[in-house]
CSV table of C-alpha atoms in Angstrom, one decimal:
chain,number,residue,atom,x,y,z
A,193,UNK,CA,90.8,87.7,109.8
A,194,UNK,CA,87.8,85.8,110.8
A,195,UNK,CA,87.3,85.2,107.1
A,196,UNK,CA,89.6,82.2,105.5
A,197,UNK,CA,90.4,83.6,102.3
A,198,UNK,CA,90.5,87.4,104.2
A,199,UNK,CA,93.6,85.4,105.8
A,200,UNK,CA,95.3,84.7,102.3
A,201,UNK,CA,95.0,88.4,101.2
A,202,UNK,CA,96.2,89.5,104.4
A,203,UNK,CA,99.3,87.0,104.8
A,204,UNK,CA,100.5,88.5,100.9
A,205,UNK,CA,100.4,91.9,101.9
A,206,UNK,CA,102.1,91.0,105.1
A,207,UNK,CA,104.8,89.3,102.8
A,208,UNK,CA,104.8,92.0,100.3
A,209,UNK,CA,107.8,94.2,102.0
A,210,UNK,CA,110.1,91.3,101.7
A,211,UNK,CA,109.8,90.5,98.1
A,212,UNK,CA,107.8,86.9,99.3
A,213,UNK,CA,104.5,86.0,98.0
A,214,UNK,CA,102.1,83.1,99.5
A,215,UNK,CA,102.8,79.7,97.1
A,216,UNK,CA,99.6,78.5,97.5
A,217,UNK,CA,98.7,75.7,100.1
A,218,UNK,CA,95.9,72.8,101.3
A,219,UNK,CA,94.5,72.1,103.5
A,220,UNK,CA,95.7,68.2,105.4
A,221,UNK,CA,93.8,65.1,105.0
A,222,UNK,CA,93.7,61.4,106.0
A,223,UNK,CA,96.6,60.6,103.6
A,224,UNK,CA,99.0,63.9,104.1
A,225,UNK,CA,102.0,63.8,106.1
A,226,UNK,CA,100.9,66.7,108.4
A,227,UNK,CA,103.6,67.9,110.4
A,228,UNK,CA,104.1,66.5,114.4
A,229,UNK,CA,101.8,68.8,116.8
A,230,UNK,CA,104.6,71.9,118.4
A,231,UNK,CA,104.3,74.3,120.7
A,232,UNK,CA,100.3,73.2,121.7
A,233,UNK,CA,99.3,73.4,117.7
A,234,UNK,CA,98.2,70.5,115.5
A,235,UNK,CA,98.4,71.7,111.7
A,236,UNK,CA,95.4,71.9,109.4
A,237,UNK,CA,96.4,73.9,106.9
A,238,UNK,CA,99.3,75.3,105.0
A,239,UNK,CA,100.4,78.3,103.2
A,240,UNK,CA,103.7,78.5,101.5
A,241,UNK,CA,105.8,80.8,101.2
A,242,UNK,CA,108.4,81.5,98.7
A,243,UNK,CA,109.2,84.3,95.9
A,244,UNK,CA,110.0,84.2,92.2
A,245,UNK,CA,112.7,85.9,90.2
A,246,UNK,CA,114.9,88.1,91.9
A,247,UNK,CA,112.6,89.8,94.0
A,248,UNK,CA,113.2,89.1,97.6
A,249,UNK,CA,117.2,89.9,96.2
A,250,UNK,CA,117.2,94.0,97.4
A,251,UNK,CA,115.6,93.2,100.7
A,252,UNK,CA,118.0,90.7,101.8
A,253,UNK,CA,120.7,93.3,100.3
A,254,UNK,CA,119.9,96.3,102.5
A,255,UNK,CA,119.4,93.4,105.9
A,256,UNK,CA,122.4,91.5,105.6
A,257,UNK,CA,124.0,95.6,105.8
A,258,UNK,CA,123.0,95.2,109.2
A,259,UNK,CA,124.0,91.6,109.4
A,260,UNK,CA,127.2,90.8,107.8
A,261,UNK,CA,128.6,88.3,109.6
A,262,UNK,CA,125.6,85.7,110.0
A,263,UNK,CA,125.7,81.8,109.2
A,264,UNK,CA,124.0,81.1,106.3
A,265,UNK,CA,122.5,84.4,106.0
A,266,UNK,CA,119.4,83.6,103.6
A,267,UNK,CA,118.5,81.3,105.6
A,268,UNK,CA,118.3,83.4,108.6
A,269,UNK,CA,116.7,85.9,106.7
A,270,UNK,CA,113.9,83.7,106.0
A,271,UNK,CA,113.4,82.4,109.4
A,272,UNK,CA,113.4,86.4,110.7
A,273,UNK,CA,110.7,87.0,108.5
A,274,UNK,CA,108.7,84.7,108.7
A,275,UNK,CA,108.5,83.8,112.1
A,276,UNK,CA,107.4,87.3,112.8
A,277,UNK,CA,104.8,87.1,110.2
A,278,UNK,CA,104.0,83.8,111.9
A,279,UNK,CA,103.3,85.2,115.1
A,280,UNK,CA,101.1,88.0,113.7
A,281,UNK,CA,98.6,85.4,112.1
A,282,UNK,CA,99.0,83.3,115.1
A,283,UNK,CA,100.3,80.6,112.6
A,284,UNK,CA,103.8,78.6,113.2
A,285,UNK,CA,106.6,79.0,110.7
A,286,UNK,CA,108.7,75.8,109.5
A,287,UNK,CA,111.6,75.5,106.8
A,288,UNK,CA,113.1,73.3,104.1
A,289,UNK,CA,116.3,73.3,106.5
A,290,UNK,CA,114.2,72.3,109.9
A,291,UNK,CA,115.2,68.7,110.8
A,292,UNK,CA,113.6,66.7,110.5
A,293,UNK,CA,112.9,67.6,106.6
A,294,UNK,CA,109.2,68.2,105.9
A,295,UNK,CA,108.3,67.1,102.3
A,296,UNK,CA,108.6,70.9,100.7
A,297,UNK,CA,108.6,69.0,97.2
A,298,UNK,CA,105.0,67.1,97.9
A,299,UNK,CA,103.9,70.2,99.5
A,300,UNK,CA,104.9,72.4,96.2
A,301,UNK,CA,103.4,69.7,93.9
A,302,UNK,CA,100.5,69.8,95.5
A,303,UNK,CA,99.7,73.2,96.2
A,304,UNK,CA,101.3,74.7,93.0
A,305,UNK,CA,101.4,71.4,90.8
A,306,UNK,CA,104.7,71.7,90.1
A,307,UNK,CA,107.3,68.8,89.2
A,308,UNK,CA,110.7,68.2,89.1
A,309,UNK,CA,113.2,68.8,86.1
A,310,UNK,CA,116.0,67.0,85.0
A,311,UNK,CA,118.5,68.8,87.1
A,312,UNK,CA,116.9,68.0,90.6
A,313,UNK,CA,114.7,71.3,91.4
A,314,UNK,CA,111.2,72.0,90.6
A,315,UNK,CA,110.3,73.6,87.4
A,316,UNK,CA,107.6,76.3,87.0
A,317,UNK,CA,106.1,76.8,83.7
A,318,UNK,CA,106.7,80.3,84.0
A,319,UNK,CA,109.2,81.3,86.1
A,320,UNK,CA,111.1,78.1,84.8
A,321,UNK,CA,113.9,77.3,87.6
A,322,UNK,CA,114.0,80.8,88.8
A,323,UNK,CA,111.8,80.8,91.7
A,324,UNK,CA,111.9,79.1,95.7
A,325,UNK,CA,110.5,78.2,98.6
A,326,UNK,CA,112.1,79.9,101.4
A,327,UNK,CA,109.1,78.7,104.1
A,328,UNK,CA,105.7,78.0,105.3
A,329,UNK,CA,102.9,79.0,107.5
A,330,UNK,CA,101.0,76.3,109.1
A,331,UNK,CA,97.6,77.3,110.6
A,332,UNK,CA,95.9,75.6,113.4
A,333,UNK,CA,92.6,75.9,111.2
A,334,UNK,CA,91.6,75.1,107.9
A,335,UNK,CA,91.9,78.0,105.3
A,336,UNK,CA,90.0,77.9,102.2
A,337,UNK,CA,92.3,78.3,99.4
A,338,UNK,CA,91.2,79.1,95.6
A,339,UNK,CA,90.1,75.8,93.8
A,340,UNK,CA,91.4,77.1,90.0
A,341,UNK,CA,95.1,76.4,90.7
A,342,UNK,CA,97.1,75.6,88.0
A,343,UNK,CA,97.1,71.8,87.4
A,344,UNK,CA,100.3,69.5,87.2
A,345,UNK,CA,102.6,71.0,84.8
A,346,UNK,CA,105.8,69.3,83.5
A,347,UNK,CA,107.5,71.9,81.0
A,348,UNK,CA,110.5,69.2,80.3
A,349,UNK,CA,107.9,66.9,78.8
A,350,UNK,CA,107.6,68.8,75.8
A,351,UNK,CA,111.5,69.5,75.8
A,352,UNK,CA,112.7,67.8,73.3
A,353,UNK,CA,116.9,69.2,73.2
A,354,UNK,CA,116.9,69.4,77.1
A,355,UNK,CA,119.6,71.5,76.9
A,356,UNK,CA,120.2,71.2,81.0
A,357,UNK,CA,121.8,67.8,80.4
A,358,UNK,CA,124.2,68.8,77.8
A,359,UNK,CA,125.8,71.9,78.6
A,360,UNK,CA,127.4,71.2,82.6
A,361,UNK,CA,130.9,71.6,81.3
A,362,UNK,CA,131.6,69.2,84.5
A,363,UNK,CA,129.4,66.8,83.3
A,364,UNK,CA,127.8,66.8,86.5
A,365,UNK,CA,124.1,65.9,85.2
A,366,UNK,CA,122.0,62.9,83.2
A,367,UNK,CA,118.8,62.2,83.6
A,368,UNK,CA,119.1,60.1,86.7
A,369,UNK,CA,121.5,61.8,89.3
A,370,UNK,CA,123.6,65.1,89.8
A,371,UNK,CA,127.3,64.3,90.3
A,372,UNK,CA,127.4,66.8,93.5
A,373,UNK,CA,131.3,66.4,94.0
A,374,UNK,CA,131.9,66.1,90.1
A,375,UNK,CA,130.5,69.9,90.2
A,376,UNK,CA,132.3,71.1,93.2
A,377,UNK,CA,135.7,70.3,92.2
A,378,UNK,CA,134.9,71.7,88.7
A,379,UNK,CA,134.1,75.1,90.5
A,380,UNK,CA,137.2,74.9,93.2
A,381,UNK,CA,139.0,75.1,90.1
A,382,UNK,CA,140.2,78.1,87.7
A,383,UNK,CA,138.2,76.2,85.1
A,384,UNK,CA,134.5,76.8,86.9
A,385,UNK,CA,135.2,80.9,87.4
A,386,UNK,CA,132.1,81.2,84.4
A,387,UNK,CA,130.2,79.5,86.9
A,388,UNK,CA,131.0,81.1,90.0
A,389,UNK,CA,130.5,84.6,88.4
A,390,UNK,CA,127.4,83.9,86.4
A,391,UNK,CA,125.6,81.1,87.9
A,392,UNK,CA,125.2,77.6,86.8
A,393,UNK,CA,125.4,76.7,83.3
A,394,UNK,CA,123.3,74.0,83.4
A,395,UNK,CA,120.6,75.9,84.7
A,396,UNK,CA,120.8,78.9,82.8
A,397,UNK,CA,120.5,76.4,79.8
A,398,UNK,CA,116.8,75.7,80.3
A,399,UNK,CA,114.7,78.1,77.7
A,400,UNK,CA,111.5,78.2,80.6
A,401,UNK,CA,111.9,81.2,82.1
A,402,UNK,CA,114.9,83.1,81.0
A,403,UNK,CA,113.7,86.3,81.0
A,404,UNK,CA,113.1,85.3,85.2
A,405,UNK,CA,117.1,84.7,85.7
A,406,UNK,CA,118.3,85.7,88.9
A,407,UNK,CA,120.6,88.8,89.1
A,408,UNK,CA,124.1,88.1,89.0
A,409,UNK,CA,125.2,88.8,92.0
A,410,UNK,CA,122.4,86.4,93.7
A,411,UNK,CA,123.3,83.8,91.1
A,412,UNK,CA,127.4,84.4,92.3
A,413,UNK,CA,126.0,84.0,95.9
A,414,UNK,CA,123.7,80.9,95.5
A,415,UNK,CA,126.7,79.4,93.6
A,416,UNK,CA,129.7,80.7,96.6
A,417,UNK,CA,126.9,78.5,99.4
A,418,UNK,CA,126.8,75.7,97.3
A,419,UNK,CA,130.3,75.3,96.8
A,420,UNK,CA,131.0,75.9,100.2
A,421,UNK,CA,133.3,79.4,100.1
């Protein structure tokens, strides 16, 4: 692995069995926000780590068999995974739910050159809103990534219905703020059993992507954690 872009080849295979593919990554400068030195390692590089579609879905599936009564089992999925994957590449794993936050979003603007849509998350111009970041792999080196990544893309801008905003039947977006407790009680209710079952209308709304639409039974479980049942 003495070979930087060896190391990107061999962290997707590594990844491969779980359904999670490398996001892409840089290498820290002057100006980035580079992550506090831990456990004897000062960060040079990152490499994150995240999946698109459904496809990490059937290998969560068959672990949380074996783990059924975990706290916020994705999570803990993601951490297993990775931090043995970490320790094989002699990186150090970190995650959007580590506290202190690390700036996932700059990181995935800058590495993939995506942005945010109206609803809050970050759009893909493939894969739409169907697609996340479950972690990273910081490297105590710098690790030559490919220079012809796509540039800064913005699907919305070119979105002239936005559909997102208009279809909540909570009302819970505009193009400013997400009503996070206008959207919870709506699905505490009998009247949000469409979204608990199918997934969030709002989201399903935006025409980037479709065909990328998580399973139902991930989009029931995404929408069961947010909602807190």
């Amino acid at each position: 692995m003495s070979d930087a872009v060896s190391i990107l080849d061999e962290v997707a295979a590594a990844l491969e069995p779980y359904g999670l593919v490398p996001r892409g990554g840089f290498v820290f400068d002057e100006v980035d926000q580079a992550p506090p030195p831990g456990e004897g390692m000062i960060a040079k590089s990152v490499v994150l780590v995240g999946h698109y579609g459904s496809s990490i879905w059937p290998h969560f599936m068959e672990w949380r068999q074996w783990h059924p009564n975990m706290i916020d089992p994705l999570d803990a999925w993601s951490k297993q995974a990775l931090s043995e994957i970490a320790a094989d590449f002699g990186a150090k794993s970190v995650f959007p739910s580590d506290r202190p936050y690390l700036p996932f979003q700059q990181w995935a603007g800058r590495a993939e050159g995506l942005r945010t849509s109206p609803l809050g998350m970050l759009i893909h111009p493939e894969y739409g809103l169907w697609h996340a970041y479950r972690g990273a792999l910081l490297f105590d080196h710098p690790v030559a990534f490919p220079t012809d990544h796509a540039p800064a893309c913005r699907p919305c801008d070119t979105c002239a219905e936005k559909p997102c905003l208009s279809t909540c039947p909570a009302g819970a977006f505009n193009s400013a703020s997400f009503a996070v407790d206008s959207c919870r009680h709506h699905l505490a209710g009998p009247q949000g059993a469409t979204c608990m079952d199918g997934g969030c209308l709002a989201r399903l709304a935006c025409p980037v992507g479709r065909g990328h639409a998580y399973a139902q039974d991930q989009q029931r479980f995404h929408m069961a954690a947010f909602a807190g049942i």
